[in-house]
XYZ file of C-alpha atoms in Angstrom:
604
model
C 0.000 0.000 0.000
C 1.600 3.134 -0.844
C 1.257 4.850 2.462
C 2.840 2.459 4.156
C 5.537 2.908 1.441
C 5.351 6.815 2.448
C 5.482 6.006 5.856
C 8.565 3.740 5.663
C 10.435 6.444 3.681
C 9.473 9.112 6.550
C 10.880 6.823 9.024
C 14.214 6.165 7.788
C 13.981 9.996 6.623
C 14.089 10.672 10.417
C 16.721 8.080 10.982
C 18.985 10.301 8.712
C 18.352 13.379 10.455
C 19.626 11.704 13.350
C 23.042 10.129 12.182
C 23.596 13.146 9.805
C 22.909 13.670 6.247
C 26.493 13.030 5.684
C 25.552 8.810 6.036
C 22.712 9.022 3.451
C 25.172 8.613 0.328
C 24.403 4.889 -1.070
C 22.283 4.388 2.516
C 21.358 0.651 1.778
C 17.541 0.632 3.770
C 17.169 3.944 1.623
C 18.671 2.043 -1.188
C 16.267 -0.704 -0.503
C 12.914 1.672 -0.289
C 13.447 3.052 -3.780
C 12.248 0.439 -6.259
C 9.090 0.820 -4.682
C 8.982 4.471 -4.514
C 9.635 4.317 -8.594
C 7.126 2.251 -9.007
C 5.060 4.349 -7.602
C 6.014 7.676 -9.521
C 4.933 5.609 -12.759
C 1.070 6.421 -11.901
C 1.573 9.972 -10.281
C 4.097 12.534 -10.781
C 4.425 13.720 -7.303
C 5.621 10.410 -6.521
C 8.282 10.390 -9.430
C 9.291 13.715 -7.795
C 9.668 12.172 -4.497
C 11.887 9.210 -6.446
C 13.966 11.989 -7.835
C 14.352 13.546 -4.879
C 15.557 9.770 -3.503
C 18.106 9.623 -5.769
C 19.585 13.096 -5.555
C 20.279 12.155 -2.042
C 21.386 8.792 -2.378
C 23.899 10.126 -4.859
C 24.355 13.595 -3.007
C 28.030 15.095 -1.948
C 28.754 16.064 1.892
C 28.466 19.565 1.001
C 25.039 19.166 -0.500
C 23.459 16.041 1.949
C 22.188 17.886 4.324
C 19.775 20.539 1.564
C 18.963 17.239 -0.573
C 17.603 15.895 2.793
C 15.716 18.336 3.691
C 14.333 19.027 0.231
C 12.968 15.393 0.512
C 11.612 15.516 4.240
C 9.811 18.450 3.174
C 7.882 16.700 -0.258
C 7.622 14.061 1.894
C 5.572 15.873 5.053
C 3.326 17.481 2.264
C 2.747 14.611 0.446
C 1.727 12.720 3.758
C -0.530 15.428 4.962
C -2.713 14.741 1.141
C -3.030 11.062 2.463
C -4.939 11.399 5.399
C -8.711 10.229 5.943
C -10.851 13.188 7.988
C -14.431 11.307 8.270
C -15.432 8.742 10.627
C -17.264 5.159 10.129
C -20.514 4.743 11.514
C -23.763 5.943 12.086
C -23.923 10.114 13.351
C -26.104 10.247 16.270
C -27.099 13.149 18.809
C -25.630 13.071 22.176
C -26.813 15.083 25.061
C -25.230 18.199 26.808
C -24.850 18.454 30.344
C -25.851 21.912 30.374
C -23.114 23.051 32.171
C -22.326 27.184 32.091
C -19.020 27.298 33.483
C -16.533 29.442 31.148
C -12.819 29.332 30.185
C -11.392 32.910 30.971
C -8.676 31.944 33.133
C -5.371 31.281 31.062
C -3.657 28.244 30.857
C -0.808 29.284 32.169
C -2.607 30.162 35.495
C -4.738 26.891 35.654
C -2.057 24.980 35.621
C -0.767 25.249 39.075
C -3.896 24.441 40.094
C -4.947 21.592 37.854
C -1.463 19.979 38.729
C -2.034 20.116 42.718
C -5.161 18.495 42.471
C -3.582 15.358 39.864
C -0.036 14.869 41.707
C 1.715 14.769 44.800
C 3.863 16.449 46.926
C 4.469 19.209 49.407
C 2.669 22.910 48.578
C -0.786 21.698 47.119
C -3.341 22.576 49.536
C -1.569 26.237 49.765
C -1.414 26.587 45.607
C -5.183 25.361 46.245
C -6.303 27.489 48.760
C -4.672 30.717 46.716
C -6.461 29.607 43.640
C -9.442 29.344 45.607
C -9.011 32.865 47.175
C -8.243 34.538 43.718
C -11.466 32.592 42.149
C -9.705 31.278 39.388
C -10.644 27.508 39.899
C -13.943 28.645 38.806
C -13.505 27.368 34.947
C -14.618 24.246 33.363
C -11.354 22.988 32.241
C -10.514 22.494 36.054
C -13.818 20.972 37.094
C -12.746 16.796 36.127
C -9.883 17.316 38.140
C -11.495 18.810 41.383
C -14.067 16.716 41.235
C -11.226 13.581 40.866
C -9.501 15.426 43.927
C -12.022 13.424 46.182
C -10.218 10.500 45.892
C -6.761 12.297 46.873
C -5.302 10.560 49.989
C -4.020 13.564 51.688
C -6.976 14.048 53.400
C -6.946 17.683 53.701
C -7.281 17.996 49.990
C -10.529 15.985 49.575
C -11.478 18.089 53.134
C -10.986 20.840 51.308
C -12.595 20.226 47.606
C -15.586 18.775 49.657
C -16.277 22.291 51.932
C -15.004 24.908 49.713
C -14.372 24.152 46.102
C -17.439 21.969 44.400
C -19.920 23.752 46.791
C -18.789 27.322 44.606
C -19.412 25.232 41.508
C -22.924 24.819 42.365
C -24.906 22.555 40.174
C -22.357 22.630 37.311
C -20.630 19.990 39.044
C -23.086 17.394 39.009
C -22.475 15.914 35.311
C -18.810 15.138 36.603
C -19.995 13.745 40.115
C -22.069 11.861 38.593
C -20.343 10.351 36.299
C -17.134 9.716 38.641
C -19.305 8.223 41.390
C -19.104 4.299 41.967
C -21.236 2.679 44.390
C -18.572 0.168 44.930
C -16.047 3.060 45.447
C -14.493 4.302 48.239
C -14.349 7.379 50.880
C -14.131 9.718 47.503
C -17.451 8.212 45.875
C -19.066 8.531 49.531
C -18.116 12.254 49.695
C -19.456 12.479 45.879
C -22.829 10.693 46.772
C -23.223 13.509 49.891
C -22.188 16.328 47.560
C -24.622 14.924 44.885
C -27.442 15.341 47.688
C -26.459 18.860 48.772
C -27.083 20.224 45.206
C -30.285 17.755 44.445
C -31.943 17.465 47.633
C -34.962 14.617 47.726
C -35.130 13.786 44.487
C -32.367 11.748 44.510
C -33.802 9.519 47.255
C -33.623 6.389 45.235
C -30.557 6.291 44.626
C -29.400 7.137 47.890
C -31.418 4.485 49.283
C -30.290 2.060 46.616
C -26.934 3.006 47.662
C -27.468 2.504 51.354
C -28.383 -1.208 50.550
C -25.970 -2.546 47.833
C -23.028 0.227 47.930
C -19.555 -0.258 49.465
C -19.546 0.988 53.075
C -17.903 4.362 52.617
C -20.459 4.584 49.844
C -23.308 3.337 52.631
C -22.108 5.565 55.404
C -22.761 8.280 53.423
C -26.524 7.181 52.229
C -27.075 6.661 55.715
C -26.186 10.175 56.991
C -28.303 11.839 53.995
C -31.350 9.173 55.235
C -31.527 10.707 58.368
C -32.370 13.948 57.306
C -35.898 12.088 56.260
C -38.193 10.644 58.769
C -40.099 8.248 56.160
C -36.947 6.006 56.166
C -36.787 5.326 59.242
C -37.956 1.609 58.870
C -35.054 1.431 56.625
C -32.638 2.869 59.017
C -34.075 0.809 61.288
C -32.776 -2.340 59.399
C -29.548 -0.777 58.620
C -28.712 -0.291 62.355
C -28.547 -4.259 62.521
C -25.937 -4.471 60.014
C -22.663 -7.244 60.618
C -20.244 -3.823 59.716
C -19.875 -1.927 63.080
C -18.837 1.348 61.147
C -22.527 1.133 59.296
C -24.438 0.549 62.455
C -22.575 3.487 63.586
C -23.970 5.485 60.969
C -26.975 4.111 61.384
C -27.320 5.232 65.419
C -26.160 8.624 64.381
C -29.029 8.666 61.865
C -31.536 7.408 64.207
C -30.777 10.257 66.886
C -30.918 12.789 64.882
C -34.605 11.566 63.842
C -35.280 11.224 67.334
C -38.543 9.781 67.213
C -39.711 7.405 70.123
C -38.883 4.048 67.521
C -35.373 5.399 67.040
C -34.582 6.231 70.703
C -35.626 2.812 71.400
C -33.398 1.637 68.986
C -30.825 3.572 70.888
C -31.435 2.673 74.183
C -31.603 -1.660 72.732
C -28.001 -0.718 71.269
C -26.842 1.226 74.517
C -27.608 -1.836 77.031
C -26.224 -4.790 74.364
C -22.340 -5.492 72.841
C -22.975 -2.131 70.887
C -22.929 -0.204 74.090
C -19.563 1.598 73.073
C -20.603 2.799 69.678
C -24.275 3.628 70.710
C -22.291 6.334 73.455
C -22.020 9.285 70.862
C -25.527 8.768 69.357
C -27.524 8.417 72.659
C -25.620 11.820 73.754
C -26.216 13.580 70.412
C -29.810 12.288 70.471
C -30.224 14.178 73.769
C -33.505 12.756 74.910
C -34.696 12.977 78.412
C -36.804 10.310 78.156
C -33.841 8.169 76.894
C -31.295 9.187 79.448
C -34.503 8.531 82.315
C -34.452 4.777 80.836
C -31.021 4.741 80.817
C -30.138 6.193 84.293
C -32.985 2.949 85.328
C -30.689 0.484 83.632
C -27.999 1.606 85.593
C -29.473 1.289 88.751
C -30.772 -2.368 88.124
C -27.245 -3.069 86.839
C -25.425 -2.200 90.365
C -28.258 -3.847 92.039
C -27.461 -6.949 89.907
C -23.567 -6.043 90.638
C -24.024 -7.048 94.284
C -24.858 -10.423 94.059
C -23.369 -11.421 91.252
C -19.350 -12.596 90.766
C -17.302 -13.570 87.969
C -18.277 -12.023 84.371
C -21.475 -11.377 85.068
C -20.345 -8.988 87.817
C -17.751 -7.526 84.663
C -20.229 -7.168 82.893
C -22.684 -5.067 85.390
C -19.477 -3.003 85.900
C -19.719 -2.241 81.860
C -23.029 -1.408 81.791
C -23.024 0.962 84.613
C -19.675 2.595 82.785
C -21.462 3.050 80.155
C -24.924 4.461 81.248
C -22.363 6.626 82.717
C -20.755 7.728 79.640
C -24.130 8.585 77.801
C -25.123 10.914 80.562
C -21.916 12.798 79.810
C -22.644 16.463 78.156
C -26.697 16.515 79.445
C -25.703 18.831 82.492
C -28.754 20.453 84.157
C -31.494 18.191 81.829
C -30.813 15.328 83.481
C -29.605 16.895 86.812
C -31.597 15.944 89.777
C -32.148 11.900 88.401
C -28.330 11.952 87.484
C -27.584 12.808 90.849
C -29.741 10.345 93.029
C -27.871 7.619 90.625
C -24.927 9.178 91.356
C -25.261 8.849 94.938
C -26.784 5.466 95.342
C -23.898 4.676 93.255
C -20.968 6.283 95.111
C -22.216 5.069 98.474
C -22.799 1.566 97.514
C -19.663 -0.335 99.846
C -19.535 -3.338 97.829
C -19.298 -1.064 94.370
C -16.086 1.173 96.017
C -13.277 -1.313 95.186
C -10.259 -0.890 93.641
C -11.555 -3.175 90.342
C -14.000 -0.517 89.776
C -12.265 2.794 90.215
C -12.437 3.988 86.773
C -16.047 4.067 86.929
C -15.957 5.564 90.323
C -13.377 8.426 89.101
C -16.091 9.056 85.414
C -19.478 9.067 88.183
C -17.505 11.611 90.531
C -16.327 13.814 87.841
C -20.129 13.772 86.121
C -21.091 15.114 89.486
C -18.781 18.126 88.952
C -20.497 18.308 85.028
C -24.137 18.505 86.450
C -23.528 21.982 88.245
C -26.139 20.897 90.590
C -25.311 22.676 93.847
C -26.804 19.336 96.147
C -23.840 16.942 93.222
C -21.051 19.656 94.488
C -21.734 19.284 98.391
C -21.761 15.489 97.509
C -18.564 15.561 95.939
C -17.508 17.286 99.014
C -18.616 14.604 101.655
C -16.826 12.035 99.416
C -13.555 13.699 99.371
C -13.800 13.604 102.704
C -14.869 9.916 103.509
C -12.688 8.524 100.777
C -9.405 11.614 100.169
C -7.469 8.930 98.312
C -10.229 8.797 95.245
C -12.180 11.327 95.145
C -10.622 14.180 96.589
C -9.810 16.305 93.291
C -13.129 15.955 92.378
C -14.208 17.508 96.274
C -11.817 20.034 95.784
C -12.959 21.666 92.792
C -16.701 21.092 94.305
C -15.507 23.070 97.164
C -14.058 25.644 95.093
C -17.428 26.522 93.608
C -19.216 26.144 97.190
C -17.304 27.739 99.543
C -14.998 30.654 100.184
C -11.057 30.857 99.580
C -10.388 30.738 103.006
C -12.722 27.547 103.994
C -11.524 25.764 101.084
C -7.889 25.889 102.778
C -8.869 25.527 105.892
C -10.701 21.909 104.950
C -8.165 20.906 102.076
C -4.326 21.974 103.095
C -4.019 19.736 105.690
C -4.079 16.752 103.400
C -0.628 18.295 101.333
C 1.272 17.069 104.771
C 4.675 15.962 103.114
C 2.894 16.019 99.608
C 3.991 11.866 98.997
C 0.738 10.388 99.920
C -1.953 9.400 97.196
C -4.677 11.976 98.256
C -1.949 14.830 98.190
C -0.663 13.882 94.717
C -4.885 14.074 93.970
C -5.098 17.283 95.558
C -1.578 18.665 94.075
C -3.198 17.679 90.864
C -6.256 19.319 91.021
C -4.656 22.879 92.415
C -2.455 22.807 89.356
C -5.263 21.361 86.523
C -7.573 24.761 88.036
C -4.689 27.143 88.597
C -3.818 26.879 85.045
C -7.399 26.891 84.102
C -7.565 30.220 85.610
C -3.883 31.700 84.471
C -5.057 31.076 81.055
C -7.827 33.816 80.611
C -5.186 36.396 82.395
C -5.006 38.175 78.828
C -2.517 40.765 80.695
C 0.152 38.328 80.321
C 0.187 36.572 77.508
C 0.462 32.559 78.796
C 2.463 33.735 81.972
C -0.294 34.760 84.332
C -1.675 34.235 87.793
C -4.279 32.888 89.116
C -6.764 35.329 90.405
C -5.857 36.665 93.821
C -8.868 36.572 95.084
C -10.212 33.440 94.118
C -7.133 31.802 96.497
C -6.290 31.972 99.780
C -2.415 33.235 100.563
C -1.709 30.588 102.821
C -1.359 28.079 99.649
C 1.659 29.440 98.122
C 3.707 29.145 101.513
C 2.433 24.994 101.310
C 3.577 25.116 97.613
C 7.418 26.690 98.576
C 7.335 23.837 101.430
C 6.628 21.138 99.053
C 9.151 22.439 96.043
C 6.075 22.584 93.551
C 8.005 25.237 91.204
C 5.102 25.423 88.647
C 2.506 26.572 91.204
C 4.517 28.906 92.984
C 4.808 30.745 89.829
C 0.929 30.468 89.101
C 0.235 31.668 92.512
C 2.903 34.536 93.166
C 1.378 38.037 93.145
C 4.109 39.981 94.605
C 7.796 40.222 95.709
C 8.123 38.882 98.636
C 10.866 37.680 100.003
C 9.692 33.912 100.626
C 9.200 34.134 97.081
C 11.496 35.653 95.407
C 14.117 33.971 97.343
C 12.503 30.370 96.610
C 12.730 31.282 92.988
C 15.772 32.597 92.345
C 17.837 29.552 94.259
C 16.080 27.434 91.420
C 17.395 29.189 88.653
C 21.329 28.664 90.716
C 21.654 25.270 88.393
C 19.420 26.302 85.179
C 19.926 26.305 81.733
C 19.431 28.789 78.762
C 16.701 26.327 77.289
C 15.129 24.912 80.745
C 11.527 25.465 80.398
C 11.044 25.801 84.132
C 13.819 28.803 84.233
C 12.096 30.987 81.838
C 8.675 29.877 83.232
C 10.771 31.442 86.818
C 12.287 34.259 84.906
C 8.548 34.862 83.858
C 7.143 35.270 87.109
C 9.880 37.414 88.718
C 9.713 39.916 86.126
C 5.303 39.681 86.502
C 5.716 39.995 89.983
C 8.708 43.048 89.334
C 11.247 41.739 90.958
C 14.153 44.151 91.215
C 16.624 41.889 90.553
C 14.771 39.811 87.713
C 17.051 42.055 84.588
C 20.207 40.335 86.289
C 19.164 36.692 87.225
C 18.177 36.596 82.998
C 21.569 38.392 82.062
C 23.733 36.277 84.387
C 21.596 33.152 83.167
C 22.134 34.360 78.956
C 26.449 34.976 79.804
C 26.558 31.443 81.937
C 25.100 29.629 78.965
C 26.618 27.736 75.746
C 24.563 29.829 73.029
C 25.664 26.360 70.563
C 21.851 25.380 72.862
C 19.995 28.230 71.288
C 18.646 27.010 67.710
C 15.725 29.233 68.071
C 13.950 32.152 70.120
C 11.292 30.688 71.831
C 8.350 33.025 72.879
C 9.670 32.480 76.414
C 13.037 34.130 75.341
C 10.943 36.652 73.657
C 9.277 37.860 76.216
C 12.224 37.932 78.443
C 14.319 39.839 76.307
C 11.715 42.693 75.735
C 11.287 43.507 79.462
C 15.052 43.995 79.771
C 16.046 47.502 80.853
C 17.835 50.040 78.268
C 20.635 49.752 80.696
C 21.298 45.917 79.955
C 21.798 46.401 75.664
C 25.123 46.925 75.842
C 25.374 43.216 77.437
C 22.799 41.879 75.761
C 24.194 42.658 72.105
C 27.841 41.292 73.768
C 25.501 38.389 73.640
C 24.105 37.989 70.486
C 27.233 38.772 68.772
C 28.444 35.271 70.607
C 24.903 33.395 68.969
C 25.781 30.464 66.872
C 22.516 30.750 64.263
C 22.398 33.622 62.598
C 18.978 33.750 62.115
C 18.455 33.633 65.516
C 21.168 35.973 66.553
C 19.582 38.826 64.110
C 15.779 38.192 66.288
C 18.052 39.089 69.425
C 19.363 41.778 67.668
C 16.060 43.727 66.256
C 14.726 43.646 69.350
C 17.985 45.182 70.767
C 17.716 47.662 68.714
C 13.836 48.035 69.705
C 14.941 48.353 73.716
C 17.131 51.176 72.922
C 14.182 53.793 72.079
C 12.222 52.427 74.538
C 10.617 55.265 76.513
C 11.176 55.040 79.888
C 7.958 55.522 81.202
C 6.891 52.216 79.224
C 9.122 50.375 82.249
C 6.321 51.163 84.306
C 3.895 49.612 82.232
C 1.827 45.933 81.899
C 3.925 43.247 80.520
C 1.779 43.268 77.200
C 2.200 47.389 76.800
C 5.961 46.464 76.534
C 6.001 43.574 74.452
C 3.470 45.683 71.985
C 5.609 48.436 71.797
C 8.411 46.748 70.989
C 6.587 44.674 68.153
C 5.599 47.755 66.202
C 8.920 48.861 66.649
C 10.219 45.944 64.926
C 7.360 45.853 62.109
């Protein structure tokens, strides 16, 4: 066939181009080719050209190969081009449009980035993503295959992402590609297609949601059951679903059913709560939030300890569960379930056979939902326990008290348990000071993660029990002023510390809070002592520190910086050197924060 002729002849054409048109004098496979290339040129002159043109190069000098070569490739390209066959077999038929408006102004060049973070991978993708998404030029319809694809990504921020932000903005011009991406024997991708499907088509989708929820994968399932339970007319089918074999689907399924909430689905609940599904029923029968549920519930429990004392073995395990559980569900209903909580609570927490050590764990979750009620009759109960049993339950007492009585009373009953601060109910009690200390500290927006608990919330006596028993960290939480008990406590500690110690700066912290004269030189002694090799970064601590320095101190401090190992580190140091020294004086007089905000505009 003469193409195939043609298309020989362009190949070795190509060869020669390669080697050099210096080897195509007497070439033998060109040689070879030309008989049939005459042949040709006896029915069309354009082919006897091309056989000419053949044999000017097979007989062609050096100085003339490479034209002769040329001249041929080029007859040759245009002859090829004449050869070609434009229409197509078959039968023409109409196909449908999917009605899809999105347009193409963006330029390729700009797409790109975007179209290649959502198709590869790699570090940067979600920010090129995010700025695409900002600048709206991921709006085009050249991009929407491959954001819709992005589903499937397994960096699961990406698919986060695409799901919230991106296919939400296309709207309903995404559909055609969601739909025809989705598998119902996919994975977590098709599942997050199936839920975005439903967001832009609502109910009248319902079949296929529903035929997905019975014959789809279980990613793909999950998400039909979610979208089921925003309709109350499939609850028989939810109903069925919830006794699947795969836990993660009767999950779903439980989640579904509470947020229907009908009486049928909170007994499902409560059946699911009080069998082997009691630990995955936990976050349903809380989200469901029904009174009426948590009443039955809060029964269960009650025939489960009475159960608990004359049973042994498993079964007595197994009461233990149960109660742990009911328990769990009544976590997060506060005041709703108060006053019932509470009398469980109580029958619970004085039941002598129930307080061993095998069920502690439950005892420690039924003490602290005593503090969760905020029931003023749960607090004083919390109280009496921390006093019949310190060892277990006195945190939860203590922070009971806190809320019931004043500063001074809560010392009074509580500091005598610290004694040498070894035994278990001091450790509880040393605990539970520190876990509400810092509680407090943390909304002192003066001082930026440094602060102190509220004076008067605390009586003073605690902080001489806290020097007594070397607890560094609440000594700081609870020092207001410099004293010398204080102040001479804190700055033995920092006699052995080091530039990077977290409890020095936390020290250095409180000494200059509480403005301790001295504080400028314990920090500059404690920068020139140290190997600045240790300093690979400035920590906020550092930062801090070095911004309440004194104008006096920048002479030393830049001595210091100069000696800094990293530079980038060494030129932080240095800007805010260079901040100090216009410092106004009057600023030394001011908050913490003031200082640190002065010399942060400085430095912008």
């Amino acid at each position: 066939m003469s193409v195939d002729i043609l298309f020989n002849l362009q190949e070795e054409t190509r060869r020669l181009f390669i080697a050099g048109s210096a080897m195509a004098a007497g070439d033998l496979r060109m040689t070879k080719l030309l008989p049939s290339i005459q042949k040709l040129g006896e029915s069309s002159p354009v082919f006897k050209r091309l056989s000419g043109a053949v044999e000017e190069l097979l007989h062609a000098d050096r100085e003339e190969s490479a034209v002769k070569l040329l001249e041929l490739s080029t007859l040759l390209g245009a002859i090829l081009y004449t050869q070609g066959k434009t229409e197509t077999a078959g039968e023409s038929i109409p196909i449908q449009g999917s009605g899809v408006e999105l347009r193409t102004e963006s330029t390729y060049r700009k797409l790109h980035p975007f179209i290649e973070a959502l198709t590869t991978k790699g570090q940067g993708r979600l920010e090129q993503i995010r700025a695409s998404f900002e600048d709206g030029s991921f709006l085009d319809l050249r991009a929407l295959p491959a954001v819709c694809s992005a589903l499937d990504d397994s960096y699961s921020e990406i698919p986060d992402f695409v799901q919230t932000k991106l296919i939400p903005a296309f709207g309903r011009d995404a559909v055609p590609v969601l739909q025809k991406q989705l598998n119902l024997q996919g994975g977590k991708g098709d599942g997050r297609r199936l839920l975005l499907l439903h967001q832009q088509l609502g109910s009248s989708i319902i079949e296929f949601v529903k035929k997905a929820a019975n014959s789809g994968s279980p990613e793909v399932k999950i998400a039909a059951i979610t979208i089921l339970g925003e309709y109350p007319e499939q609850e028989s089918l939810l109903q069925e679903l919830s006794l699947e074999k795969r836990k993660e689907v009767r999950l779903a399924a439980f989640f579904s059913l509470a947020k229907l909430g009908t009486s049928a689905a909170m007994q499902r609940l409560y059946e699911a709560a009080t069998s082997k599904d009691r630990e995955i029923a936990v976050e349903p029968v809380q989200k469901g939030a029904s009174s009426a549920l948590f009443s039955r519930l809060i029964q269960f429990g009650s025939e489960a300890l009475e159960r608990y004392s004359v049973q042994e073995g498993k079964a007595r395990t197994e009461s233990v569960e149960q109660i742990a559980t009911v328990i769990r569900c009544l976590e997060g209903s506060g005041r709703q379930m108060a006053e019932e909580a509470c009398s469980f609570l109580r029958k619970l927490l004085t039941t002598k056979s129930f307080l061993v050590q095998e069920t502690e764990n439950v005892q420690e979750s039924a003490a602290a939902l005593l503090l969760e009620l905020d029931l003023p009759e749960a607090d004083q109960f919390a109280v009496e326990l921390s006093d019949n049993n310190k060892g277990t339950f006195i945190r939860y007492g203590f922070r009971a008290a806190s809320k019931l009585m004043s500063p001074e009373e809560v010392y009074i009953r509580f500091s005598d348990v610290l004694g040498n601060g070894k035994s278990r109910a001091a450790k509880q009690l040393l605990s539970a000071v520190l876990e509400l200390a810092a509680e407090q500290s943390r909304a002192d927006g003066e001082h930026d993660g440094y602060g102190a608990v509220p004076e008067e919330l605390w009586d003073t006596r605690w902080i001489g029990q806290f020097i007594r028993l070397e607890q560094t960290e609440l000594v700081c939480l609870f020092a207001q002023r410099a004293k010398r008990e204080i102040t001479g406590y804190l700055s033995a500690k920092l006699q052995a510390a080091r530039l990077n110690d977290w409890n020095a700066l936390e020290i250095l912290l409180t000494l200059f809070r509480i403005r301790y004269k001295n504080a400028p030189e314990l920090y500059m002694e404690l920068l020139e002592k140290s190997s600045v090799r240790s300093m690979y970064y400035l920590s906020w601590q550092h930062t801090h520190l070095l911004a309440f320095m004194p104008k006096a101190y920048t002479e030393r401090l830049r001595a210091f910086a100069e000696k800094v190992t990293y530079e980038s580190v060494r030129n932080q140091i240095l800007a805010i050197i260079d901040a100090l020294e216009e410092k106004p004086d009057e600023l030394n007089e001011e908050s913490g924060r003031s200082i640190l905000k002065w010399i942060k505009n400085k430095m912008s």
